[in-house]
PDB file of C-alpha atoms in Angstrom:
ATOM      1  CA  PRO R   1      -5.043  -1.746   5.909  1.00 85.00           C
ATOM      2  CA  LEU R   2      -2.101  -2.419   3.539  1.00 90.00           C
ATOM      3  CA  ALA R   3      -3.077  -6.111   1.688  1.00 93.00           C
ATOM      4  CA  GLY R   4      -0.216  -8.174   0.362  1.00 94.00           C
ATOM      5  CA  ASN R   5       0.778 -10.967  -0.602  1.00 94.00           C
ATOM      6  CA  PRO R   6       1.734 -13.212   1.788  1.00 96.00           C
ATOM      7  CA  ASP R   7       5.495 -14.252   0.166  1.00 95.00           C
ATOM      8  CA  ASP R   8       5.945 -10.078   0.107  1.00 93.00           C
ATOM      9  CA  LEU R   9       5.029  -9.599   3.745  1.00 94.00           C
ATOM     10  CA  LYS R  10       7.476 -12.137   4.677  1.00 95.00           C
ATOM     11  CA  ALA R  11      10.116 -11.087   2.623  1.00 94.00           C
ATOM     12  CA  ALA R  12       9.569  -7.520   3.703  1.00 93.00           C
ATOM     13  CA  GLY R  13       9.831  -8.856   7.889  1.00 94.00           C
ATOM     14  CA  LEU R  14       6.219  -8.576   7.863  1.00 95.00           C
ATOM     15  CA  LYS R  15       3.901 -10.632   9.660  1.00 95.00           C
ATOM     16  CA  PRO R  16      -0.384  -9.447   9.057  1.00 95.00           C
ATOM     17  CA  GLY R  17      -1.111  -6.837  11.575  1.00 95.00           C
ATOM     18  CA  TRP R  18       1.859  -5.369  11.763  1.00 96.00           C
ATOM     19  CA  PRO R  19       2.618  -1.669  11.324  1.00 95.00           C
ATOM     20  CA  ALA R  20       4.771  -1.108   7.514  1.00 94.00           C
ATOM     21  CA  ARG R  21       5.719   2.390   5.968  1.00 93.00           C
ATOM     22  CA  VAL R  22       5.084   2.260   2.151  1.00 90.00           C
ATOM     23  CA  ALA R  23       6.935   4.958   0.483  1.00 90.00           C
ATOM     24  CA  THR R  24       6.306   5.836  -3.276  1.00 88.00           C
ATOM     25  CA  PRO R  25       7.441   9.136  -5.469  1.00 87.00           C
ATOM     26  CA  PHE R  26       4.138  10.934  -4.127  1.00 82.00           C
ATOM     27  CA  GLY R  27       4.534  10.487  -0.198  1.00 85.00           C
ATOM     28  CA  GLU R  28       4.764   7.796   2.505  1.00 88.00           C
ATOM     29  CA  ALA R  29       2.102   6.469   5.150  1.00 89.00           C
ATOM     30  CA  VAL R  30       2.012   3.999   7.732  1.00 91.00           C
ATOM     31  CA  PHE R  31      -0.392   0.919   7.524  1.00 91.00           C
ATOM     32  CA  ALA R  32      -1.505  -2.360   9.423  1.00 92.00           C
ATOM     33  CA  THR R  33      -0.903  -4.971   7.394  1.00 95.00           C
ATOM     34  CA  GLN R  34      -2.925  -8.096   6.123  1.00 96.00           C
ATOM     35  CA  GLU R  35      -2.932 -10.889   3.721  1.00 97.00           C
ATOM     36  CA  ASP R  36      -3.990 -11.655   0.622  1.00 96.00           C
ATOM     37  CA  SER R  37      -3.403 -14.378  -1.548  1.00 96.00           C
ATOM     38  CA  ARG R  38      -5.079 -13.334  -4.396  1.00 96.00           C
ATOM     39  CA  LEU R  39      -2.629 -10.564  -4.975  1.00 94.00           C
ATOM     40  CA  PRO R  40       0.391 -11.361  -7.289  1.00 94.00           C
ATOM     41  CA  PRO R  41       3.574 -10.974  -6.090  1.00 94.00           C
ATOM     42  CA  GLY R  42       5.140  -7.662  -6.314  1.00 91.00           C
ATOM     43  CA  VAL R  43       1.227  -6.112  -5.868  1.00 89.00           C
ATOM     44  CA  MET R  44       0.126  -4.050  -2.896  1.00 88.00           C
ATOM     45  CA  SER R  45      -3.301  -2.966  -2.350  1.00 87.00           C
ATOM     46  CA  VAL R  46      -4.455   0.286  -0.363  1.00 82.00           C
ATOM     47  CA  VAL R  47      -7.682   2.003  -0.455  1.00 74.00           C
ATOM     48  CA  PRO R  48      -7.051   5.573   0.766  1.00 70.00           C
ATOM     49  CA  ALA R  49      -9.329   7.592   2.013  1.00 71.00           C
ATOM     50  CA  PRO R  50      -9.588  11.537   0.307  1.00 71.00           C
ATOM     51  CA  GLY R  51      -7.723  13.621   2.474  1.00 73.00           C
ATOM     52  CA  THR R  52      -5.355  11.394   4.149  1.00 75.00           C
ATOM     53  CA  PRO R  53      -1.755  10.984   4.061  1.00 70.00           C
ATOM     54  CA  ALA R  54      -2.600   7.587   2.622  1.00 75.00           C
ATOM     55  CA  ALA R  55      -4.176   9.735  -0.582  1.00 73.00           C
ATOM     56  CA  ALA R  56      -0.935  10.958  -1.620  1.00 71.00           C
ATOM     57  CA  LEU R  57       0.842   7.589  -2.021  1.00 76.00           C
ATOM     58  CA  ARG R  58      -0.895   6.874  -5.633  1.00 66.00           C
ATOM     59  CA  GLY R  59      -1.747   8.582  -8.711  1.00 59.00           C
ATOM     60  CA  ILE R  60      -5.172   9.509  -7.689  1.00 58.00           C
ATOM     61  CA  LEU R  61      -6.086  11.687 -10.508  1.00 58.00           C
ATOM     62  CA  PRO R  62     -10.146  13.476 -11.532  1.00 57.00           C
ATOM     63  CA  ALA R  63     -11.202  11.252 -14.185  1.00 59.00           C
ATOM     64  CA  ASP R  64     -11.516  13.224 -17.499  1.00 64.00           C
ATOM     65  CA  ASP R  65     -15.775  13.731 -16.843  1.00 66.00           C
ATOM     66  CA  GLY R  66     -14.676  15.726 -13.521  1.00 61.00           C
ATOM     67  CA  ALA R  67     -17.261  12.995 -11.922  1.00 60.00           C
ATOM     68  CA  ALA R  68     -15.178  10.224 -11.367  1.00 56.00           C
ATOM     69  CA  ILE R  69     -11.467   9.255 -10.104  1.00 61.00           C
ATOM     70  CA  ALA R  70      -9.491   7.265 -11.902  1.00 60.00           C
ATOM     71  CA  ALA R  71      -6.280   5.564 -10.330  1.00 63.00           C
ATOM     72  CA  GLN R  72      -2.873   4.516 -11.630  1.00 70.00           C
ATOM     73  CA  PRO R  73      -0.093   2.048  -9.950  1.00 76.00           C
ATOM     74  CA  VAL R  74       3.304   3.452  -8.509  1.00 79.00           C
ATOM     75  CA  PRO R  75       6.350   2.197  -7.728  1.00 86.00           C
ATOM     76  CA  ALA R  76       6.432   1.958  -3.965  1.00 86.00           C
ATOM     77  CA  ARG R  77       8.721   0.759  -1.097  1.00 89.00           C
ATOM     78  CA  LEU R  78       8.015  -1.193   1.721  1.00 89.00           C
ATOM     79  CA  GLU R  79       9.357  -1.280   5.229  1.00 91.00           C
ATOM     80  CA  ARG R  80       8.376  -2.579   8.539  1.00 92.00           C
ATOM     81  CA  ALA R  81       7.561   0.641  10.906  1.00 93.00           C
ATOM     82  CA  SER R  82       7.914   1.038  14.518  1.00 85.00           C
ATOM     83  CA  PRO R  83       4.615  -0.027  16.401  1.00 71.00           C
TER      84      PRO R  83
END
């Protein structure tokens, strides 16, 4: 799922459980939404599984040691997706 600040979801016209399209410079994917008031406004959280379209949304790169994964935030567009 895609977790977001409740105010951000509301501003995007989304309710918990509704599908949302997230697009970044790397790709796009659709997720069910969930509210997470611990996230600050403007921050969304997705834990992508390797090999899925969601994995292309963030700058996920092998860490220098080759054994770990490093992730960096990227700008994204959030919009309501068709059910």
